[in-house]
Short mmCIF file of C-alpha atoms in Angstrom, two decimals:
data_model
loop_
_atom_site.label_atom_id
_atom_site.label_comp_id
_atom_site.label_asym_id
_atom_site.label_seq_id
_atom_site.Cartn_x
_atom_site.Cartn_y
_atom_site.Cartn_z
CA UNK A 1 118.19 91.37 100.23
CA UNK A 2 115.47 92.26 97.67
CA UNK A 3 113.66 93.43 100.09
CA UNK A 4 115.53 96.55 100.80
CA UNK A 5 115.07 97.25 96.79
CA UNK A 6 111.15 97.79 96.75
CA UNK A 7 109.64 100.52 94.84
CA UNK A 8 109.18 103.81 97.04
CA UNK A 9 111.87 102.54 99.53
CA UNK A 10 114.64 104.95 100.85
CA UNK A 11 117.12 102.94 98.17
CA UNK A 12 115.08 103.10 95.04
CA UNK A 13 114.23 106.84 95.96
CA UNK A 14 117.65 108.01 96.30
CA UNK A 15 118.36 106.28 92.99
CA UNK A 16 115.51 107.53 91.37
CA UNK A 17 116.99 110.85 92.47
CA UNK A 18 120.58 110.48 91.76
CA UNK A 19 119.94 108.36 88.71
CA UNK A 20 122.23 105.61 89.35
CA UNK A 21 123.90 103.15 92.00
CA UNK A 22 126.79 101.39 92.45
CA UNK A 23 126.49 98.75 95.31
CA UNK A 24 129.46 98.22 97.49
CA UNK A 25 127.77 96.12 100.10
CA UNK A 26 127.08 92.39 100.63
CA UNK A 27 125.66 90.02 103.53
CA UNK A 28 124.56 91.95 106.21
CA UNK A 29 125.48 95.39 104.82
CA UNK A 30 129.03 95.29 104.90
CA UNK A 31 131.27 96.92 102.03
CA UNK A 32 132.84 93.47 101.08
CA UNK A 33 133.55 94.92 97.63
CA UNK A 34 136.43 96.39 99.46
CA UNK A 35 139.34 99.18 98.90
CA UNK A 36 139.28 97.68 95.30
CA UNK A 37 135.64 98.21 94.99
CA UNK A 38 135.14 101.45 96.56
CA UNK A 39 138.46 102.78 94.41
CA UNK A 40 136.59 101.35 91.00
CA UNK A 41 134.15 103.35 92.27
CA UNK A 42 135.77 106.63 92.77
CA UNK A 43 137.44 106.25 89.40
CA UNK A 44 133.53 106.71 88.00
CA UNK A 45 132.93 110.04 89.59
CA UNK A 46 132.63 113.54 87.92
CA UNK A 47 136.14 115.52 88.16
CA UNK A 48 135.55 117.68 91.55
CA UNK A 49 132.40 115.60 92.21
CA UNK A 50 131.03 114.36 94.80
CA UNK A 51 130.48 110.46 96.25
CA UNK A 52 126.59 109.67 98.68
CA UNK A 53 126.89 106.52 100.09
CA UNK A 54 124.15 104.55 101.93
CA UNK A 55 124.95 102.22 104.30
CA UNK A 56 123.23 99.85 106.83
CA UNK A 57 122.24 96.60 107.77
CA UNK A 58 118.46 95.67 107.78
CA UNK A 59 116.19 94.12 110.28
CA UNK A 60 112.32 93.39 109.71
CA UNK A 61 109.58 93.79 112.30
CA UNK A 62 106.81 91.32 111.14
CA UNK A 63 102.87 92.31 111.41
CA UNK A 64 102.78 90.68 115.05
CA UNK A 65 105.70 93.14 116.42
CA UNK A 66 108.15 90.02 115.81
CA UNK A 67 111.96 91.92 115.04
CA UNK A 68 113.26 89.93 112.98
CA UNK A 69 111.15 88.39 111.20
CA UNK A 70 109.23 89.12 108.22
CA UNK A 71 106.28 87.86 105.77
CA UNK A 72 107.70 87.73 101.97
CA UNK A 73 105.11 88.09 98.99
CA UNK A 74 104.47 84.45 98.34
CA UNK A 75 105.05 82.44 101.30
CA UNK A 76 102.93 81.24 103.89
CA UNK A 77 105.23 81.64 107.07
CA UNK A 78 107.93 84.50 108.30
CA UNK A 79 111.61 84.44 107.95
CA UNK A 80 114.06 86.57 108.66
CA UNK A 81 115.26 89.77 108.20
CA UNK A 82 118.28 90.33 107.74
CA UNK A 83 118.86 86.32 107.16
CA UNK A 84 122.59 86.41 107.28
CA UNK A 85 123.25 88.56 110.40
CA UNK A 86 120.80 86.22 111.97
CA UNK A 87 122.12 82.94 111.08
CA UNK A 88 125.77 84.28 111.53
CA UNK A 89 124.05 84.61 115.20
CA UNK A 90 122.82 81.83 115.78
CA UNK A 91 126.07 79.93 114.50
CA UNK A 92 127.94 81.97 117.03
CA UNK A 93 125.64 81.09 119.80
CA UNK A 94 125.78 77.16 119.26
CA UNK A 95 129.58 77.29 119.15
CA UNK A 96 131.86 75.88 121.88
CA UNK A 97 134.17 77.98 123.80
CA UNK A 98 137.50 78.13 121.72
CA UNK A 99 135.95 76.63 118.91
CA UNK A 100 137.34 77.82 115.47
CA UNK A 101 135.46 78.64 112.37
CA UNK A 102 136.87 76.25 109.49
CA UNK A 103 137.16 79.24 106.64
CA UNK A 104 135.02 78.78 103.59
CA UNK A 105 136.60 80.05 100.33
CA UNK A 106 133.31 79.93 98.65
CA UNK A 107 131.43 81.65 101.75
CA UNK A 108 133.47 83.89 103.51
CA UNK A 109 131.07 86.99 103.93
CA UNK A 110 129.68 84.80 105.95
CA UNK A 111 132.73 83.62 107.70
CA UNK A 112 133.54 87.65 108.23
CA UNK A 113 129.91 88.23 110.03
CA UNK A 114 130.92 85.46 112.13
CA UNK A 115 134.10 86.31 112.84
CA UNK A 116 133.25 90.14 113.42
CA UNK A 117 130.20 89.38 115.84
CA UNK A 118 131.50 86.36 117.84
CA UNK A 119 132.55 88.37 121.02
CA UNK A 120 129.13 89.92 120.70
CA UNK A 121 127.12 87.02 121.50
CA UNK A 122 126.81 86.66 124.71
CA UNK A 123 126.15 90.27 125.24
CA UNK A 124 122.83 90.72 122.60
CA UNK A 125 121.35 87.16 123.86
CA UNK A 126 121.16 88.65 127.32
CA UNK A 127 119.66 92.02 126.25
CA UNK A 128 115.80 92.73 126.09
CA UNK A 129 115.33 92.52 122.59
CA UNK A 130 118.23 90.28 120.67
CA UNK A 131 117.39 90.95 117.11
CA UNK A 132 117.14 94.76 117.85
CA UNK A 133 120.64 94.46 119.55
CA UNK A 134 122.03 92.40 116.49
CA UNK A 135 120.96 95.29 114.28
CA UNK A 136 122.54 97.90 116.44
CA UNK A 137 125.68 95.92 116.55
CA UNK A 138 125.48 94.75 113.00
CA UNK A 139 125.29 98.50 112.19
CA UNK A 140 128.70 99.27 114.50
CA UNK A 141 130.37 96.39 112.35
CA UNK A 142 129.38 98.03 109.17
CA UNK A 143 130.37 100.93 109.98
CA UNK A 144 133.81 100.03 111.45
CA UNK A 145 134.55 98.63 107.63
CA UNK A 146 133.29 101.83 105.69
CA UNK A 147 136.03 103.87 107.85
CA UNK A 148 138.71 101.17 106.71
CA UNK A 149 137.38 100.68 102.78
CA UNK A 150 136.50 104.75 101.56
CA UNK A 151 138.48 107.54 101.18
CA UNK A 152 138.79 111.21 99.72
CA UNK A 153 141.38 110.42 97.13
CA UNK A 154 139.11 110.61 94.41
CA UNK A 155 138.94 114.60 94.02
CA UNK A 156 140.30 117.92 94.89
CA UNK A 157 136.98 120.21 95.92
CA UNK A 158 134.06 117.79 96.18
CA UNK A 159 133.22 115.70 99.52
CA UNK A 160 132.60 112.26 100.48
CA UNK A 161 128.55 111.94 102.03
CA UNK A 162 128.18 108.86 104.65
CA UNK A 163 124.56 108.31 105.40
CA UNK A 164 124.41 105.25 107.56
CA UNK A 165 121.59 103.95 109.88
CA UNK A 166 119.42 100.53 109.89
CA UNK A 167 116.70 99.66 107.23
CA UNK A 168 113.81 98.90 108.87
CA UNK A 169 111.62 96.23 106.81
CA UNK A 170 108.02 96.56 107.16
CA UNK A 171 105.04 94.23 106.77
CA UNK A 172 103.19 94.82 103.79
CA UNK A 173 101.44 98.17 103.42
CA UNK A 174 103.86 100.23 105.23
CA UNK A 175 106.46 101.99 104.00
CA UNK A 176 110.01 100.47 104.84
CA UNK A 177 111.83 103.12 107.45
CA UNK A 178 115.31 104.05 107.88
CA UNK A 179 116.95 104.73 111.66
CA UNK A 180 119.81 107.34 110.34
CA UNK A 181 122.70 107.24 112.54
CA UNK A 182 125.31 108.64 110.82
CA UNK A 183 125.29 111.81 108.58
CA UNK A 184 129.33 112.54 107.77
CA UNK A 185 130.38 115.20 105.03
CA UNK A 186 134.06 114.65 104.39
CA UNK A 187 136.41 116.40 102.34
CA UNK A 188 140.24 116.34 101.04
CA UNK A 189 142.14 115.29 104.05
CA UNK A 190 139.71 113.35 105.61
CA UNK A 191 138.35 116.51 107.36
CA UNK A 192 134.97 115.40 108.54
CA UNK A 193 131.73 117.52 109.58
CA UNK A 194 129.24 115.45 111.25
CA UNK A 195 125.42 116.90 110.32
CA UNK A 196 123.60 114.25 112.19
CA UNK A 197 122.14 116.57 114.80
CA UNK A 198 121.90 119.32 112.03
CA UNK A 199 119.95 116.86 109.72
CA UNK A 200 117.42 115.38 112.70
CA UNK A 201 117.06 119.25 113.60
CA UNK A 202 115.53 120.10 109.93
CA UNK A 203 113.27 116.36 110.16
CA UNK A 204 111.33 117.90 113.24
CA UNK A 205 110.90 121.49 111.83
CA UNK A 206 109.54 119.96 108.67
CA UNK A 207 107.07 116.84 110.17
CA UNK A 208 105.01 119.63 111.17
CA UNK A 209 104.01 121.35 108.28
CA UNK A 210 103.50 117.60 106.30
CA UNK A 211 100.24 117.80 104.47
CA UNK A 212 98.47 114.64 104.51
CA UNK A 213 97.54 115.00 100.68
CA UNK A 214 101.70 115.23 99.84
CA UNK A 215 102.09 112.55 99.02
CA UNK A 216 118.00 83.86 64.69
CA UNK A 217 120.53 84.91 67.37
CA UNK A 218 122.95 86.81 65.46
CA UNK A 219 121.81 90.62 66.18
CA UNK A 220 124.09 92.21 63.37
CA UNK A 221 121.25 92.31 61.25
CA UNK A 222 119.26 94.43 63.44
CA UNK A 223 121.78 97.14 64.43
CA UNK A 224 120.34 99.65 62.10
CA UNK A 225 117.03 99.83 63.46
CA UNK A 226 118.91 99.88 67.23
CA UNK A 227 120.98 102.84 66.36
CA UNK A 228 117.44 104.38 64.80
CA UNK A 229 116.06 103.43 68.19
CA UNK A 230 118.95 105.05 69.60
CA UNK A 231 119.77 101.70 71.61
CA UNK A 232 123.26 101.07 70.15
CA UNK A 233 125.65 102.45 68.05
CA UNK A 234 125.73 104.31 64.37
CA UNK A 235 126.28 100.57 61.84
CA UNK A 236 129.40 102.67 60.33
CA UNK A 237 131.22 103.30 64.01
CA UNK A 238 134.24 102.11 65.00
CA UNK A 239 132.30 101.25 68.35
CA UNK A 240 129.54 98.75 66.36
CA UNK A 241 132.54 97.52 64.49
CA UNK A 242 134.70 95.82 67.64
CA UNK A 243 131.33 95.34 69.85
CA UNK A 244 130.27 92.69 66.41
CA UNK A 245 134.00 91.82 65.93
CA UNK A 246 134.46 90.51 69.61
CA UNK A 247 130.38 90.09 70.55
CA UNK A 248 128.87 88.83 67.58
CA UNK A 249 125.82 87.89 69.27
CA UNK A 250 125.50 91.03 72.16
CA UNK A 251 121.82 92.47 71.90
CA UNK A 252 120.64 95.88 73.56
CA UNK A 253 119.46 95.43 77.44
CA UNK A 254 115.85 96.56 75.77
CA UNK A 255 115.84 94.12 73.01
CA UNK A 256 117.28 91.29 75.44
CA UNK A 257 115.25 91.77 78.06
CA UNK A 258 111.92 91.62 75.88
CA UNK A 259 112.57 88.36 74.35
CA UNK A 260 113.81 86.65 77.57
CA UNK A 261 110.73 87.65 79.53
CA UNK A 262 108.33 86.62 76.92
CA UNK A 263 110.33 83.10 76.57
CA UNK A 264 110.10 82.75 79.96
CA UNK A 265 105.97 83.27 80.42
CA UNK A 266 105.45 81.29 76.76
CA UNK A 267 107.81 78.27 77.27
CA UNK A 268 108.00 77.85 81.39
CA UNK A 269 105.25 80.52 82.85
CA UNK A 270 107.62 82.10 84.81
CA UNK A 271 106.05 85.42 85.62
CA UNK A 272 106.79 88.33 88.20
CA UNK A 273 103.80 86.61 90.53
CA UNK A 274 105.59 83.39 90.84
CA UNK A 275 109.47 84.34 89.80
CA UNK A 276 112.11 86.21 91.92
CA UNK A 277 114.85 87.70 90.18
CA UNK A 278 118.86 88.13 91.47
CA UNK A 279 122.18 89.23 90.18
CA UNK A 280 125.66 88.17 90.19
CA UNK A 281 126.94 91.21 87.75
CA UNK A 282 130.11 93.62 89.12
CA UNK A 283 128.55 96.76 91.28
CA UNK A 284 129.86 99.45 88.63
CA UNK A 285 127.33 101.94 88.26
CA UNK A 286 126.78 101.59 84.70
CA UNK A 287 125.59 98.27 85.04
CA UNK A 288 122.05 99.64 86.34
CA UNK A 289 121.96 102.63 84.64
CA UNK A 290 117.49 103.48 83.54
CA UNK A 291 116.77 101.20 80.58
CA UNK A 292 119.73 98.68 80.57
CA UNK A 293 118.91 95.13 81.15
CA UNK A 294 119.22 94.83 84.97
CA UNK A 295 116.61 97.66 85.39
CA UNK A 296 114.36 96.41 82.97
CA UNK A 297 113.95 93.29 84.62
CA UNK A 298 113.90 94.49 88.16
CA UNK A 299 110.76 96.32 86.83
CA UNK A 300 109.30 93.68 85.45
CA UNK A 301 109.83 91.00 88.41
CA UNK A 302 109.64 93.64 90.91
CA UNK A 303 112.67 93.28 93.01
CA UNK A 304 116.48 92.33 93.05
CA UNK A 305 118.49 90.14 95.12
CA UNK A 306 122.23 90.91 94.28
CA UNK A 307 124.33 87.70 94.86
CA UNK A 308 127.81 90.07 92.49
CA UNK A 309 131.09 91.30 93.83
CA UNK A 310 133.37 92.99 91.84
CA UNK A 311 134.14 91.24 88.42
CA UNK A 312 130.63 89.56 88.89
CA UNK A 313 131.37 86.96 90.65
CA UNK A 314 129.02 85.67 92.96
CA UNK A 315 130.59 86.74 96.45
CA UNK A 316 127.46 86.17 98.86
CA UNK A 317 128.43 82.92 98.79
CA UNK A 318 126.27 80.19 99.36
CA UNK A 319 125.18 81.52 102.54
CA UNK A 320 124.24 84.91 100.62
CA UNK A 321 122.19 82.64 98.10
CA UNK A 322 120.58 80.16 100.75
CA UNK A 323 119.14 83.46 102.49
CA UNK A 324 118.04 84.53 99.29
CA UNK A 325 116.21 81.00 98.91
CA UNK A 326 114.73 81.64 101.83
CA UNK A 327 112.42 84.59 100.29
CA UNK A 328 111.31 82.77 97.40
CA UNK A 329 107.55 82.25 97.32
CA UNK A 330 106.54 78.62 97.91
CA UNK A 331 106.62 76.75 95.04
CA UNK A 332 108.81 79.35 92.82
CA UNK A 333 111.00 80.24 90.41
CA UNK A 334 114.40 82.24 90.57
CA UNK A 335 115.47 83.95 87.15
CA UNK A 336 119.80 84.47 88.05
CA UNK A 337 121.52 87.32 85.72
CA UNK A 338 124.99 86.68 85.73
CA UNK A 339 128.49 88.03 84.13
CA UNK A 340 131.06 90.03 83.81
CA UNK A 341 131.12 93.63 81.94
CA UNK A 342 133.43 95.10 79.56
CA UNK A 343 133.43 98.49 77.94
CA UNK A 344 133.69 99.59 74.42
CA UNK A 345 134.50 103.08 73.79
CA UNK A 346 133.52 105.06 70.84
CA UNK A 347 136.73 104.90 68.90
CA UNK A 348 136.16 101.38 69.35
CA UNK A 349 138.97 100.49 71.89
CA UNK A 350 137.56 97.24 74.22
CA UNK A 351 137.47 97.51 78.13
CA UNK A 352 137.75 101.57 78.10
CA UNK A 353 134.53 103.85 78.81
CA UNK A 354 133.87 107.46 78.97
CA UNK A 355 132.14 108.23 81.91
CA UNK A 356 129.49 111.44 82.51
CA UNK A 357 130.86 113.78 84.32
CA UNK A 358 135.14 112.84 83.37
CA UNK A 359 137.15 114.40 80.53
CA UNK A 360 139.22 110.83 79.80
CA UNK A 361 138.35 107.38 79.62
CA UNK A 362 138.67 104.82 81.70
CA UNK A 363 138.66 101.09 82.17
CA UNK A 364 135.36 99.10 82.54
CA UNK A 365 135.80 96.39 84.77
CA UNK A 366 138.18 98.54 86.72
CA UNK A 367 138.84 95.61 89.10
CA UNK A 368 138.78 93.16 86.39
CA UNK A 369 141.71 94.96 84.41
CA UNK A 370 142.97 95.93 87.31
CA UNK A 371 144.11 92.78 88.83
CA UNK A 372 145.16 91.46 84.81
CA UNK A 373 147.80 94.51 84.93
CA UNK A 374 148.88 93.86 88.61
CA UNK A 375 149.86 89.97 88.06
CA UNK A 376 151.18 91.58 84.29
CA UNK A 377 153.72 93.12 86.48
CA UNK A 378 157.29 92.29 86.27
CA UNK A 379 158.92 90.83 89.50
CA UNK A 380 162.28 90.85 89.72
CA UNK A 381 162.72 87.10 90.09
CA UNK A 382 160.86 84.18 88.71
CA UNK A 383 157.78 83.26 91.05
CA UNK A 384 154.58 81.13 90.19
CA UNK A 385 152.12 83.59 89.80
CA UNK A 386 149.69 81.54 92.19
CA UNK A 387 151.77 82.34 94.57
CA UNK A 388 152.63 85.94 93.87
CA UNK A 389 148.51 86.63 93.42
CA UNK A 390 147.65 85.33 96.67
CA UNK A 391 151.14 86.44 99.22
CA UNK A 392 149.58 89.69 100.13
CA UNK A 393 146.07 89.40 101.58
CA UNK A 394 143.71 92.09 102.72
CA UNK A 395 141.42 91.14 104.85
CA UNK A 396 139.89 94.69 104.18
CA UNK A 397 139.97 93.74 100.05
CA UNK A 398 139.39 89.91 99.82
CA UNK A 399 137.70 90.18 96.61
CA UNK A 400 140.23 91.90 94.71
CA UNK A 401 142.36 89.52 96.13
CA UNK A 402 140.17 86.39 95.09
#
């Protein structure tokens, strides 16, 4: 939800801090990018370095003390917050005893929040506050799937930081808040110190000394003056050379973004007061690195709903982009970034990177390549590869499955 992307929030903060992201999560917080995802991940990382993950679902509490519900710039009346959990909720409620879920291909984040809060039900609509109870058990859910998805494979010394909780959405001029309920430091081995207590310790020694005060499309021609600019490569590097020879018409994220924004308010007058913006791009990191397209046009529109999986594809589903439709401001526009990535490295070899922080290269889209190697696989006997893609599935990696 965009909403948990706004400028000064705990998420833009941390990534303003750590420099970049790569989002693992999907409707209602769960990791649905999966073992594949979180593995792409960890192939990103510095040698011996270390992984902070955020997790949580969100909930909203509007300007009346409604939880749940929530007043989006541009709209005349609340929705809600998170939109998913709470129509997977609702769903649940009006369904028969021993009435089955028909399964969704195109939807089935969805179909997993229904699935994973069904026995719920009856238990939060009985309790004093139900969308306070769907957050709590929202977060239990999400948390249940970060045990299953992450691990410590991906280095020797460095450790494995779970910060989870529930994003708390607040009505306009408040800061958004963050209920942390889970602080986990984990190293080789799984071995696991738990610095909750620790952590809420050093919050109340430190709210008292607070000071109130502390507060033509072919872009060949132009490479020259984007190396000078230092947005792409040298003209005479084998990197330019195979990013013109198999992207003729690829532009810098600066350059891009600058003449789709101004076609936008000329032609249409689609502007960041009447526009939202989303994303269905793959999570890797290095897709919203400072300066590169995505950034530059969550800046300008203000916020980011992303719709992406791994690969790109769009794996909220149409229930992850009618929540999103939801938050538009009546009357507008939605500006929807999508595709897949593909590295170039600077000897000029296609779908290879060379990450900060690692000695070697590696593949970018991990999952991407990934799943082209695994069905590249010899098996032993003939079998249609339809079937061979599609006879082992992980309910705990659908998407690398898809």
């Amino acid at each position: 939800d965009e909403i948990n992307n706004n400028k000064g929030g705990v998420i833009a903060n941390l990534k303003s801090y750590f420099g970049q992201c790569f989002p693992i999560g999907g409707l209602g917080g769960a990791p649905t990018t999966g073992k594949t995802g979180f593995a792409a991940f960890s192939h990103h990382v510095p040698e011996n370095g270390n992984v902070f993950i955020l997790f949580a679902p969100h909930v909203a509490i509007s300007e009346d003390g409604q939880v749940g519900k929530i007043l989006r710039q541009g709209q005349s009346h609340v929705t809600t917050s998170c939109g998913a959990v709470c129509g997977a909720y609702e769903c649940c409620r009006g369904r028969q005893v021993g009435q089955r879920e028909e399964f969704d291909s195109s939807d089935f984040q969805m179909h997993w929040l229904k699935q994973k809060l069904g026995p719920h039900v009856e238990g939060i609509a009985k309790s004093e506050e139900p969308m306070a109870s769907l957050a709590y058990q929202a977060y239990e859910m999400v948390k249940e799937q970060i045990n299953k998805v992450v691990d410590t494979n991906f280095t020797k010394d460095g450790k494995l930081i779970l910060f989870g909780g529930i994003q708390i959405n607040m009505p306009g001029g408040y800061d958004d808040h963050f209920l942390p309920l889970m602080f986990d430091i984990r190293h080789k081995h799984d071995i696991s110190l738990d610095c909750l207590a620790k952590f809420k310790e050093t919050l109340e020694l430190q709210e008292g000394d607070l000071s109130i005060n502390d507060d033509p499309f072919n872009m060949a021609c132009f490479d020259t003056n984007f190396a000078r600019l230092e947005w792409g490569p040298d003209v005479d590097s084998p990197c330019r050379e195979a990013l013109r020879r198999n992207f003729r018409h690829a532009m810098p994220g600066k350059a891009l973004c600058q003449r789709v924004l101004e076609f936008l308010r000329n032609e249409y007058d689609l502007v960041s007061s009447n526009t939202h913006f989303a994303t269905s791009l793959c999570p890797d990191e290095i897709n919203s690195r400072i300066g590169g397209l995505t950034e530059l046009m969550k800046d300008y529109f203000g916020d980011l709903f992303c719709l992406g999986g791994i690969s790109g594809a769009p794996f909220a589903g149409k229930t992850g982009f009618k929540a999103y439709a939801q938050h538009i401001p009546d009357n507008g526009n939605v500006v929807l970034l999508f595709g897949p990535h593909v590295g170039i490295s600077s000897d000029g070899k296609v779908g290879s990177v060379h990450r900060v922080g690692q000695t070697s290269h590696s593949s970018a889209c991990g999952a991407t390549i990934g799943a082209y190697n695994a069905l590249c696989q010899p098996c032993g006997s003939e079998i249609d590869m339809n079937v061979r893609a599609s006879c082992h599935f992980d309910p705990n990696d659908f998407q690398m499955d898809w």
